[in-house]
Short mmCIF file of C-alpha atoms in Angstrom, two decimals:
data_model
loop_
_atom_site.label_atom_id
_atom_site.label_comp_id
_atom_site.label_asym_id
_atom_site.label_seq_id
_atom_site.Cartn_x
_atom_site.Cartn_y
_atom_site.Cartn_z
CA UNK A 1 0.00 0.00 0.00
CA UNK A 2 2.86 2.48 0.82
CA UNK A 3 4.77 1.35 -1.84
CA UNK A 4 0.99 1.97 -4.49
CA UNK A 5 0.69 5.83 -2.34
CA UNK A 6 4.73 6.59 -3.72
CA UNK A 7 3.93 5.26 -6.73
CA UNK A 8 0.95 7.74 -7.39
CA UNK A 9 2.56 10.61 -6.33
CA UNK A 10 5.29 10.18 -8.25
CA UNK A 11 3.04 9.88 -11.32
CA UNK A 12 1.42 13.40 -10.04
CA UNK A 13 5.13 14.69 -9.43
CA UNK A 14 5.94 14.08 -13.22
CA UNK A 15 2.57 14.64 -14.66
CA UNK A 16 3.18 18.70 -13.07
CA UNK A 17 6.31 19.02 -14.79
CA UNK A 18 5.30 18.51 -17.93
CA UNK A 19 1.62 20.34 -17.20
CA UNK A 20 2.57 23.21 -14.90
CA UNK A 21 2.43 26.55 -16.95
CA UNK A 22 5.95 27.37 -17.81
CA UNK A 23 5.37 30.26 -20.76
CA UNK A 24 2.07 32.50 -20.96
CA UNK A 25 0.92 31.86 -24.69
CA UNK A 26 1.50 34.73 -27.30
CA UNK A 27 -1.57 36.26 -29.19
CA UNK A 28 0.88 38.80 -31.35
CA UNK A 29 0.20 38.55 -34.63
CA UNK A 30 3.75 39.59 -35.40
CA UNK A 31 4.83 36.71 -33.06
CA UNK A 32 3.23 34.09 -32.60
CA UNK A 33 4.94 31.20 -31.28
CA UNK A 34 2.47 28.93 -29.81
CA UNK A 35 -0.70 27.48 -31.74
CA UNK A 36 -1.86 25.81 -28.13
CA UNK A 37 -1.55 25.41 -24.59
CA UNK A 38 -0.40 21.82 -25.67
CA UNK A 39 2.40 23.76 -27.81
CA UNK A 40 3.45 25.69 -24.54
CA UNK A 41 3.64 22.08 -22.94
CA UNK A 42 5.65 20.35 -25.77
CA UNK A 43 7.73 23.32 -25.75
CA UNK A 44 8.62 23.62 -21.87
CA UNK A 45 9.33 19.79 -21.14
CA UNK A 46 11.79 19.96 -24.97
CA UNK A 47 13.74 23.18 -23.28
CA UNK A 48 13.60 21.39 -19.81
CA UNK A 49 15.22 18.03 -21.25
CA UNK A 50 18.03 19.67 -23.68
CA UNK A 51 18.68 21.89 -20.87
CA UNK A 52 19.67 18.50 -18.67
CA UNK A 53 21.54 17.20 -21.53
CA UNK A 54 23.23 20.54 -22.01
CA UNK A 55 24.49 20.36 -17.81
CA UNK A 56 25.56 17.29 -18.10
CA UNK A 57 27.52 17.83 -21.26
CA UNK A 58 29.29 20.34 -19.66
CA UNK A 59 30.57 18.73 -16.36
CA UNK A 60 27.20 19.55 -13.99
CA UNK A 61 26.48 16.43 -11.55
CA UNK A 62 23.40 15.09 -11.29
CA UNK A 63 22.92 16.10 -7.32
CA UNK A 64 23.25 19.91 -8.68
CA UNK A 65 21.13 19.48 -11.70
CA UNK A 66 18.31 18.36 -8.87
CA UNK A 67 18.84 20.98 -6.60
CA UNK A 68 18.04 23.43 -9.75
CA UNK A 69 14.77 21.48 -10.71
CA UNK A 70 13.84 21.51 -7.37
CA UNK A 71 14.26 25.34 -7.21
CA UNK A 72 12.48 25.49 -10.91
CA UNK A 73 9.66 23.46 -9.90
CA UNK A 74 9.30 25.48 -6.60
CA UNK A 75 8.92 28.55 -8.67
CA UNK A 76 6.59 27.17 -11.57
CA UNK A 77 3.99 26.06 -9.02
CA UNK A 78 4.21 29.53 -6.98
CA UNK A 79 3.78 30.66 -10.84
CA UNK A 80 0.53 28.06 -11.14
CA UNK A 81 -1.11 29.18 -7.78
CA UNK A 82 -0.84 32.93 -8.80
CA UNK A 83 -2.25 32.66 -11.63
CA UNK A 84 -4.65 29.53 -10.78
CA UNK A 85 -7.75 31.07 -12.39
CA UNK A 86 -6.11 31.37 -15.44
CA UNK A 87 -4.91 27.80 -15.93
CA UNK A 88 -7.79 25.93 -14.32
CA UNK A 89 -10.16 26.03 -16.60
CA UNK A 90 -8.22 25.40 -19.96
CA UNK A 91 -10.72 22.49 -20.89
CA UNK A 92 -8.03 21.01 -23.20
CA UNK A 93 -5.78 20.61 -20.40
CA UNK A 94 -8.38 19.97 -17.68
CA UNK A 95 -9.97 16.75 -19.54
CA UNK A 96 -6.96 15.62 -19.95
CA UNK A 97 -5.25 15.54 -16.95
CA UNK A 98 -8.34 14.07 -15.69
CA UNK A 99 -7.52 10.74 -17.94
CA UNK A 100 -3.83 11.33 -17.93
CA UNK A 101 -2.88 10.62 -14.49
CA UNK A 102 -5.08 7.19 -13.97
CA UNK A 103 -3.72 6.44 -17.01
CA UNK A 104 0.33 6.62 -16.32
CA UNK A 105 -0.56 5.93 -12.52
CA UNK A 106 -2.04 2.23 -13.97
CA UNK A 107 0.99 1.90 -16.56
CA UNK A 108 3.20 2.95 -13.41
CA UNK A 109 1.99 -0.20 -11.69
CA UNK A 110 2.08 -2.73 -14.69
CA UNK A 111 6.68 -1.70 -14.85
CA UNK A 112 6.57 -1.44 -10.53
CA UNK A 113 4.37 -5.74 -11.29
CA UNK A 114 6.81 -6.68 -14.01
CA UNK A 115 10.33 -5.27 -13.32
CA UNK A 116 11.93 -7.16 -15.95
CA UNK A 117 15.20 -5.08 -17.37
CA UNK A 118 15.69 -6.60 -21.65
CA UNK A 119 19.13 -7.66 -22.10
CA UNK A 120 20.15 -4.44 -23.89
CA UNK A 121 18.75 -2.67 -20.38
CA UNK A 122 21.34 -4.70 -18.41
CA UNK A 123 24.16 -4.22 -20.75
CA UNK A 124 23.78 -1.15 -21.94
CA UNK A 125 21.21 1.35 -20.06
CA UNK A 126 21.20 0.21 -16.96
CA UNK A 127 25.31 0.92 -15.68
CA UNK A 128 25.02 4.66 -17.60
CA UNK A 129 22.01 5.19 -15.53
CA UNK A 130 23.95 4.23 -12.10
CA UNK A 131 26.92 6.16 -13.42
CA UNK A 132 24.73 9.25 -13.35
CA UNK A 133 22.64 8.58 -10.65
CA UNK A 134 25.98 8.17 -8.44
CA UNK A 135 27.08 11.32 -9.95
CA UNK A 136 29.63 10.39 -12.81
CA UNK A 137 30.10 12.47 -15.58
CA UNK A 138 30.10 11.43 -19.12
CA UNK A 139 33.52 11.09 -18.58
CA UNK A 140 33.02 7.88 -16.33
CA UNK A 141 31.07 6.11 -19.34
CA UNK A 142 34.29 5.29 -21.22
CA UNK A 143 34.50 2.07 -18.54
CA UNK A 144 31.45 0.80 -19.81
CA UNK A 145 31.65 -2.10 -22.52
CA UNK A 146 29.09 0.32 -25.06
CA UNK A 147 31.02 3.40 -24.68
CA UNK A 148 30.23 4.12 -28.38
CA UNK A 149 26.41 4.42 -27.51
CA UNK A 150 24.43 7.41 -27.24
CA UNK A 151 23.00 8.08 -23.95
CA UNK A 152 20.71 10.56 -23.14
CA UNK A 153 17.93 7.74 -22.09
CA UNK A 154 20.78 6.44 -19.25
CA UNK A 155 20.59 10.47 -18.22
CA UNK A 156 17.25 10.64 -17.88
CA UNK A 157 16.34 6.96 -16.24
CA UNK A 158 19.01 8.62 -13.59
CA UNK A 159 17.65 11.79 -13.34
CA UNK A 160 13.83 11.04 -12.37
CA UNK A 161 15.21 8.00 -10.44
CA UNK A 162 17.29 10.91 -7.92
CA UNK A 163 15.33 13.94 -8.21
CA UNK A 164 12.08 11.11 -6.88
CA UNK A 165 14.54 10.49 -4.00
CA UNK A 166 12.83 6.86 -4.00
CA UNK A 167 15.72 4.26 -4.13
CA UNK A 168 13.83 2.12 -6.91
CA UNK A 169 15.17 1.99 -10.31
CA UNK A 170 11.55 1.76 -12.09
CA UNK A 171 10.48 5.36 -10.67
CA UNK A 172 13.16 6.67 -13.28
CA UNK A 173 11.19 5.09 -16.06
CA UNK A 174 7.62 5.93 -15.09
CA UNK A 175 9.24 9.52 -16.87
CA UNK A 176 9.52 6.97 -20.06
CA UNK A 177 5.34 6.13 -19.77
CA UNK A 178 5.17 10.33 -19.16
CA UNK A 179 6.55 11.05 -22.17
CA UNK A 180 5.19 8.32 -23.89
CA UNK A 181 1.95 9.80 -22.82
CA UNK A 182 2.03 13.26 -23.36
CA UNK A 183 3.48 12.79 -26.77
CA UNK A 184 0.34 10.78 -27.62
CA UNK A 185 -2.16 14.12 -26.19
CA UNK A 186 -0.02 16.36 -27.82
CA UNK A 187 -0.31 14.49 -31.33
CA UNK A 188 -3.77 14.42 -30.95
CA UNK A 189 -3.48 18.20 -30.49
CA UNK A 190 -3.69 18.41 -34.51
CA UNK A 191 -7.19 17.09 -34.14
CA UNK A 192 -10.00 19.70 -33.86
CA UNK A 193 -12.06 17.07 -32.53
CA UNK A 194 -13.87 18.35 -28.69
CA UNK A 195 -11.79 17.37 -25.57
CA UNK A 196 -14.25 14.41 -24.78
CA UNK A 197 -13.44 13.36 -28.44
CA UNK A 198 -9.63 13.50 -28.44
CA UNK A 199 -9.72 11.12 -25.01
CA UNK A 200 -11.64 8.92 -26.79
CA UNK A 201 -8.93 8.66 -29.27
CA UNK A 202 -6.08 9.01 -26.54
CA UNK A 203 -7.18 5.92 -24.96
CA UNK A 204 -7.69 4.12 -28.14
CA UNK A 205 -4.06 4.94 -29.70
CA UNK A 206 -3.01 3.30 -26.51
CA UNK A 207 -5.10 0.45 -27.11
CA UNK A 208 -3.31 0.25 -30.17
CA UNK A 209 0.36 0.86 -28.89
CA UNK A 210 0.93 0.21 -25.09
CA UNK A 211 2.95 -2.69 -24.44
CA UNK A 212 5.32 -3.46 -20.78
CA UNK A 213 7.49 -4.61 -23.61
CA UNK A 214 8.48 -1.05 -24.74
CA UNK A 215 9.44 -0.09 -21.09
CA UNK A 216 11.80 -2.94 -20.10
CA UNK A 217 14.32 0.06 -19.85
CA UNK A 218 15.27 -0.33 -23.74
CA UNK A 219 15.68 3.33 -25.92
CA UNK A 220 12.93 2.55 -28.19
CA UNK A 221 9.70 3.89 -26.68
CA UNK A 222 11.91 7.29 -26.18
CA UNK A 223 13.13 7.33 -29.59
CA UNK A 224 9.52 6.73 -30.87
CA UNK A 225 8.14 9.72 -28.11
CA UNK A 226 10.28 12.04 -29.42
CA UNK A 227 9.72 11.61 -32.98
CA UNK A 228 6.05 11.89 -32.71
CA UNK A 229 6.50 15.05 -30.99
CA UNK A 230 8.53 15.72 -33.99
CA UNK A 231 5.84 14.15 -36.22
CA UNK A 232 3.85 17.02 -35.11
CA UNK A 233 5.24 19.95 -36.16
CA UNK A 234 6.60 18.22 -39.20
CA UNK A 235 2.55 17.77 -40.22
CA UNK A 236 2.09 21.54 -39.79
CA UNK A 237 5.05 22.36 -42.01
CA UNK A 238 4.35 20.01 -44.73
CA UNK A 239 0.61 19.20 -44.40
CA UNK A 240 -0.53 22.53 -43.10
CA UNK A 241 2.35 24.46 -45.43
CA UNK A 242 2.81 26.15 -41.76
CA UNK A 243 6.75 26.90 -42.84
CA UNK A 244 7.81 29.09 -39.46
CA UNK A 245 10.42 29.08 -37.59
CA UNK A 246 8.97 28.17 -34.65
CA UNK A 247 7.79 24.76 -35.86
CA UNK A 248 11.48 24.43 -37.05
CA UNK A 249 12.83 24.86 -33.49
CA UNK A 250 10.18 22.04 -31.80
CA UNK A 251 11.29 19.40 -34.80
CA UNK A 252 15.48 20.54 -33.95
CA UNK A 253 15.00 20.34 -30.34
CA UNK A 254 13.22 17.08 -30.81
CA UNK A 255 15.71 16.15 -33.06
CA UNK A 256 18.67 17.09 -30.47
CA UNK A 257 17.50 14.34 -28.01
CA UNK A 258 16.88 11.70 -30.34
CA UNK A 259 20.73 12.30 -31.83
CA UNK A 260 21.77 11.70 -28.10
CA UNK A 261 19.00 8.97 -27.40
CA UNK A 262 20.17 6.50 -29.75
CA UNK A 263 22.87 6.36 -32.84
CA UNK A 264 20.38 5.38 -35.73
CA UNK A 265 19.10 9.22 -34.50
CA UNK A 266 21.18 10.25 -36.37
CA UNK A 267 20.19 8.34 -39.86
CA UNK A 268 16.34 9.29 -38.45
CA UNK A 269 17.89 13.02 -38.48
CA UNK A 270 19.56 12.76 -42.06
CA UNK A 271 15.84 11.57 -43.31
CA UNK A 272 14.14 14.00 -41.89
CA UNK A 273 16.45 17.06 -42.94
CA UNK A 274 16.08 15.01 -46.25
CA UNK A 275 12.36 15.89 -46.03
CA UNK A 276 13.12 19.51 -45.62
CA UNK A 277 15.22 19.51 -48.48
CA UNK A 278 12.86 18.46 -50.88
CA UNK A 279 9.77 19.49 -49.35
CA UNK A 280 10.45 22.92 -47.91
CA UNK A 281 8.57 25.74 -49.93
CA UNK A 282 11.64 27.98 -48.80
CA UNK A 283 14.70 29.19 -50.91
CA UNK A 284 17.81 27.45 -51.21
CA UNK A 285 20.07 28.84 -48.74
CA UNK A 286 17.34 28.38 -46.20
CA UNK A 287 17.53 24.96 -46.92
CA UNK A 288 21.31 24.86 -46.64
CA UNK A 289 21.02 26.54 -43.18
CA UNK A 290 18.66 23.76 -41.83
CA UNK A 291 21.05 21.38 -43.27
CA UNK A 292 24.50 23.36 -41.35
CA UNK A 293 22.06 23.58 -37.78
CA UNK A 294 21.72 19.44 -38.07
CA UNK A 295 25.52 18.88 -39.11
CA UNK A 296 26.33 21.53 -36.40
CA UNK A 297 24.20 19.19 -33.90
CA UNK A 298 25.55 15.58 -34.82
CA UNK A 299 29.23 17.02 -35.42
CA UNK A 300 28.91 18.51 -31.49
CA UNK A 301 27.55 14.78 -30.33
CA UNK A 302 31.06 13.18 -32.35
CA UNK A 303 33.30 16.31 -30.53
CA UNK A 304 32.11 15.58 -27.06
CA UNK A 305 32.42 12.05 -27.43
CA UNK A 306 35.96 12.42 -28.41
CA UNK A 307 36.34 14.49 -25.66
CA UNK A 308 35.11 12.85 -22.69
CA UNK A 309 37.32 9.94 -24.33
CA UNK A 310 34.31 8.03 -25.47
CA UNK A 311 34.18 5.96 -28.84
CA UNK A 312 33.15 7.56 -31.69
CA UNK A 313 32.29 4.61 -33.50
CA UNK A 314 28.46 4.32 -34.29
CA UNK A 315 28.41 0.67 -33.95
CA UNK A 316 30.45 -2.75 -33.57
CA UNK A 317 28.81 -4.47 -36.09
CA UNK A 318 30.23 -3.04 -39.36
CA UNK A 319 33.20 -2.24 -41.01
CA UNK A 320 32.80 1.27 -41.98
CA UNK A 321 36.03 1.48 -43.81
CA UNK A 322 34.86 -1.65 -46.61
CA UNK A 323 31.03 -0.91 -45.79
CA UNK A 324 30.17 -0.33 -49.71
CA UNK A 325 32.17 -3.79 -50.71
CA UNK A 326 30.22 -5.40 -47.46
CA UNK A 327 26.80 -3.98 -48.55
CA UNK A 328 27.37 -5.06 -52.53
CA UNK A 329 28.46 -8.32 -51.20
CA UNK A 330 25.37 -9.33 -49.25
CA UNK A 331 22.69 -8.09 -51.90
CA UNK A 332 21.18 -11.11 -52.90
CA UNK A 333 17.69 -12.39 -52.91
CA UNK A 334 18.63 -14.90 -49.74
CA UNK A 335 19.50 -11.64 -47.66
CA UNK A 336 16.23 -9.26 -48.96
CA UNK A 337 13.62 -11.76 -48.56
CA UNK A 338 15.52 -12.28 -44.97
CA UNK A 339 14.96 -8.79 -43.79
CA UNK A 340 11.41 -8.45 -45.67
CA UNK A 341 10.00 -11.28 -43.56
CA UNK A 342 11.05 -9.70 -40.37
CA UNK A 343 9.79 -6.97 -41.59
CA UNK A 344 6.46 -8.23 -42.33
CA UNK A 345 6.85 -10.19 -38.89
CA UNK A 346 7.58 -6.52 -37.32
CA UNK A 347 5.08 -5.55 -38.83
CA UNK A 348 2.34 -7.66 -37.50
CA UNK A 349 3.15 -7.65 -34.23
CA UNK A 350 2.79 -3.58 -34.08
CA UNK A 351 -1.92 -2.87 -34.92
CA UNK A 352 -0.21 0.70 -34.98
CA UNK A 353 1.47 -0.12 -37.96
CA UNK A 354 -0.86 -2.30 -39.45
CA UNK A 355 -3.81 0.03 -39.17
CA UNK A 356 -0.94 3.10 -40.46
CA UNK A 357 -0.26 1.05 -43.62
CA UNK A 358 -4.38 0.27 -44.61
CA UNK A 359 -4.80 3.49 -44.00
CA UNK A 360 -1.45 4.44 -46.48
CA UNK A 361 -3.21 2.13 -48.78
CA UNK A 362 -6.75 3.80 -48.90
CA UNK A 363 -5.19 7.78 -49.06
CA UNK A 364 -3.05 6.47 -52.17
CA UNK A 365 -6.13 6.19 -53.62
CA UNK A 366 -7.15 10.16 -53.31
CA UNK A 367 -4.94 12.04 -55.76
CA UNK A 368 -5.77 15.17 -53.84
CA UNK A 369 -5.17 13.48 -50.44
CA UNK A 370 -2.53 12.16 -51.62
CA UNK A 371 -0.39 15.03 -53.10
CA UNK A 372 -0.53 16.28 -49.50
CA UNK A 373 0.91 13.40 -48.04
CA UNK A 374 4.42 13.00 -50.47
CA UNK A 375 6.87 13.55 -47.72
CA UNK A 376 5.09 10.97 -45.59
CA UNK A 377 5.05 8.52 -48.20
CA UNK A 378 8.43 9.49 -48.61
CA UNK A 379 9.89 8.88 -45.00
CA UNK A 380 7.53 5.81 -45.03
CA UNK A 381 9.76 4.52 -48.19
CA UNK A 382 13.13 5.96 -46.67
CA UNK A 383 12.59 4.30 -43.13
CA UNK A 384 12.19 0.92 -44.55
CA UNK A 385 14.97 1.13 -46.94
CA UNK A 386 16.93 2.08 -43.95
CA UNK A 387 16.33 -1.43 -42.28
CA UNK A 388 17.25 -2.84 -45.61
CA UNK A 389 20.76 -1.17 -46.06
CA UNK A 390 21.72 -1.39 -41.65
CA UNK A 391 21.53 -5.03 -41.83
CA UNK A 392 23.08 -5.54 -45.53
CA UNK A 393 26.06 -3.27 -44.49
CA UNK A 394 26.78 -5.14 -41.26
CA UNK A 395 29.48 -8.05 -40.58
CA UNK A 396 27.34 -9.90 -38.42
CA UNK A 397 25.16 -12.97 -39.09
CA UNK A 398 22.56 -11.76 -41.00
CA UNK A 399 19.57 -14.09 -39.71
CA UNK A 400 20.70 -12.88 -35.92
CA UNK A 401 20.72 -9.18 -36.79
CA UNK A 402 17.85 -9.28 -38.36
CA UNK A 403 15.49 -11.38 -36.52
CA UNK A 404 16.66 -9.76 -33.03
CA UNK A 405 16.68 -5.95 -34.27
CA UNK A 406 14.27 -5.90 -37.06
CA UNK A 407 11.50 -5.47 -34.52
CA UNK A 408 12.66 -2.51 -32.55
CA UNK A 409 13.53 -0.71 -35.47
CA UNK A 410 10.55 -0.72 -37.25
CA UNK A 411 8.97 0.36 -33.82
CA UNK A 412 11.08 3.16 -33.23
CA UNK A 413 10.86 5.16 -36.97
CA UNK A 414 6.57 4.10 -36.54
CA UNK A 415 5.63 6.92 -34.98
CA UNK A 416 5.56 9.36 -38.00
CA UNK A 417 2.63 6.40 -39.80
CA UNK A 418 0.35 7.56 -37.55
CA UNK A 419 -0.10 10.66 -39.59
CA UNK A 420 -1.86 8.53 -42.45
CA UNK A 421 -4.09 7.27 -39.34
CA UNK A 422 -4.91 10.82 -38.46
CA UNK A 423 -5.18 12.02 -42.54
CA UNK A 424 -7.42 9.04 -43.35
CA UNK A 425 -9.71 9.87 -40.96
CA UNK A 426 -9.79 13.53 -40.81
CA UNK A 427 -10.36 13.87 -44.41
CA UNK A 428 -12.73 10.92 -44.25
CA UNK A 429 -14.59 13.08 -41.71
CA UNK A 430 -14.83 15.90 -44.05
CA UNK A 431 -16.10 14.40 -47.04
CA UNK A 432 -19.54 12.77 -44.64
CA UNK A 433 -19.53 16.22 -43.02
CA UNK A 434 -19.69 18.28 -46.57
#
């Protein structure tokens, strides 16, 4: 019972520092920044996590980075009481929270029941997260056996973990079901749909998605989190031909922790500036200076690395100096039906994905629907070709790679399908409405 009481008010604790008010929205014309109070959200917990990364980059430990979010938090809720009236009755944010606490306190109880860390958790997570947590510095993670690994998830596992001051290692990753979450609400932010609508669809997306295997202390479900919050804005800049700044800075700083989350960010990153490339109704130097901000961002993750005396290799399992001869080697039909089985498998085992594909399927068939929807199509194509040319280019059994990686890759780039979910149905609304 004590153990159920922690539990819940940790899921309040964490639920407030994504919800508290940390930015009073912006009604100039001439600069406006947020579209919604779920904007001001998505925008306060991106500045609050780069912001840890950024610390911890530069030599902070974790003990001091606490006693500043304690001192933050102090102030944002003196903020929230002063202004009570004011926040209260946003009925966006008021339904919400009314579902979204049950909702991560029950998930909360399902990781406190189950417990069990995956391998990759053991190996690889779990000893950067005690590193932190016992106040190394990125320094310290060159004695681990996966120095070469990005680790931003390790940081934050560590970071709720202390600042809860509960000696359990799960109450670090009820932050992971948090995010997971709030980046659900805040995709369904797009819809126009009433509040009692949108829960509706929040609880059925989790219906759809919500597995204990996604929270075994694996990267995935944060690399996934992030880049719907990315999916987003990306949406309004493509779909919505909203081409601002401002959208630009949610997808970078989205973009930022999913470079430091997990190395195949950074191939995630290189599609998505891709996108912008092609896409982008903006002239060409613009372009280039989206492309410079992204090189800028994954050149500073190699620099550090080097020096805290990490490695800077991306990954053990290929030979990056023969990887062309390795990748024309192992094109052959054996090797792509391999990897479009697992694929499939993947696939299956994912009704997110399913339902994202019929639903890529029936849009094809709108030509006007359809011309919207390009870049999707596109990062759908480029995603999957990814898998293909990772496991074709590596120096490892091919049946192992795939069959034991296949799965959480096609999880992790998913989140962006939902988008033909969201388009199928919105536009399917329209046409019974008109």
């Amino acid at each position: 019972m004590i153990e159920l009481l922690g539990i819940f008010i940790i899921t309040l604790f964490f639920t407030s520092i994504i919800f508290l008010p940390t930015f009073k929205k912006m009604d100039n014309k001439n600069f406006k920044l947020y579209n919604s109070s779920f904007d001001l959200k998505t925008l306060s917990i991106l500045i609050i996590l780069n912001i840890i990364l950024l610390l911890t980059l530069v030599g902070v430990k974790l003990s001091y980075i606490n006693y500043t979010a304690y001192l933050a938090y102090s102030i944002f809720v003196l903020y929230f009481f002063i202004n009570f009236k004011n926040f209260i009755f946003e009925k966006n944010l008021k339904y919400f929270l009314i579902i979204f606490v049950p909702i991560v306190f029950f998930y909360s109880i399902d990781l406190a029941y189950n417990l069990t860390l995956f391998w990759d958790a053991q190996k690889m997570w779990f000893p950067k997260a005690l590193i932190f947590y016992n106040d190394g510095t990125v320094s310290d993670l060159k004695d681990t056996p996966y120095s070469h690994y990005s680790f931003f998830g390790s940081l934050i596992w560590a970071f709720f973990w202390k600042v809860s001051n509960i000696t359990n290692e799960y109450i670090g990753r009820i932050f992971y079901l948090v995010i997971f979450c709030f980046a659900l609400i805040n995709f369904l932010d797009l819809s126009k749909a009433k509040p009692e609508k949108k829960i509706i669809y929040f609880l059925l997306l989790n219906l759809l998605i919500y597995n204990y295997w996604h929270f075994r202390g694996t990267q995935e479900i944060l690399v996934f989190s992030f880049l719907l919050i990315c999916a987003k804005y990306l949406f309004k800049i493509f779909f919505q031909k909203e081409q601002n700044i401002y959208n630009l800075i949610f997808v970078f700083l989205s973009l930022n922790l999913i470079i430091w989350t997990k190395n195949e960010g950074i191939i995630l990153g290189l599609i998505i500036i891709f996108l912008f490339a092609i896409f982008l109704k903006k002239n060409l130097s613009y372009k280039i200076t989206i492309s410079i901000i992204f090189i800028i961002l994954v050149f500073t993750r190699f620099i550090l690395f080097k020096f805290y005396g990490l490695d800077t290799n991306l990954s053990k399992d290929f030979d990056f100096k023969n990887i062309f001869e390795i990748f024309y080697k192992n094109i052959n039909f054996n090797n792509l039906f391999l990897i479009l089985k697992y694929i499939a498998i993947s696939s299956l085992k994912f009704p997110h994905i399913i339902l994202s594909l019929i639903c890529a399927v029936l849009i094809f068939r709108d030509k006007n629907i359809f011309k919207k929807c390009y870049f999707l199509y596109v990062y759908l194509f480029l995603s999957i070709s990814l898998i293909f040319v990772v496991y074709l280019s590596s120096i490892q059994d091919m049946e192992f790679m795939v069959s034991t990686g296949a799965l959480r890759l096609m999880f992790e780039f998913s989140s962006p399908y939902l988008l033909f979910i969201y388009i199928f149905f919105k536009e399917t609304y329209k046409k019974i409405e008109s």
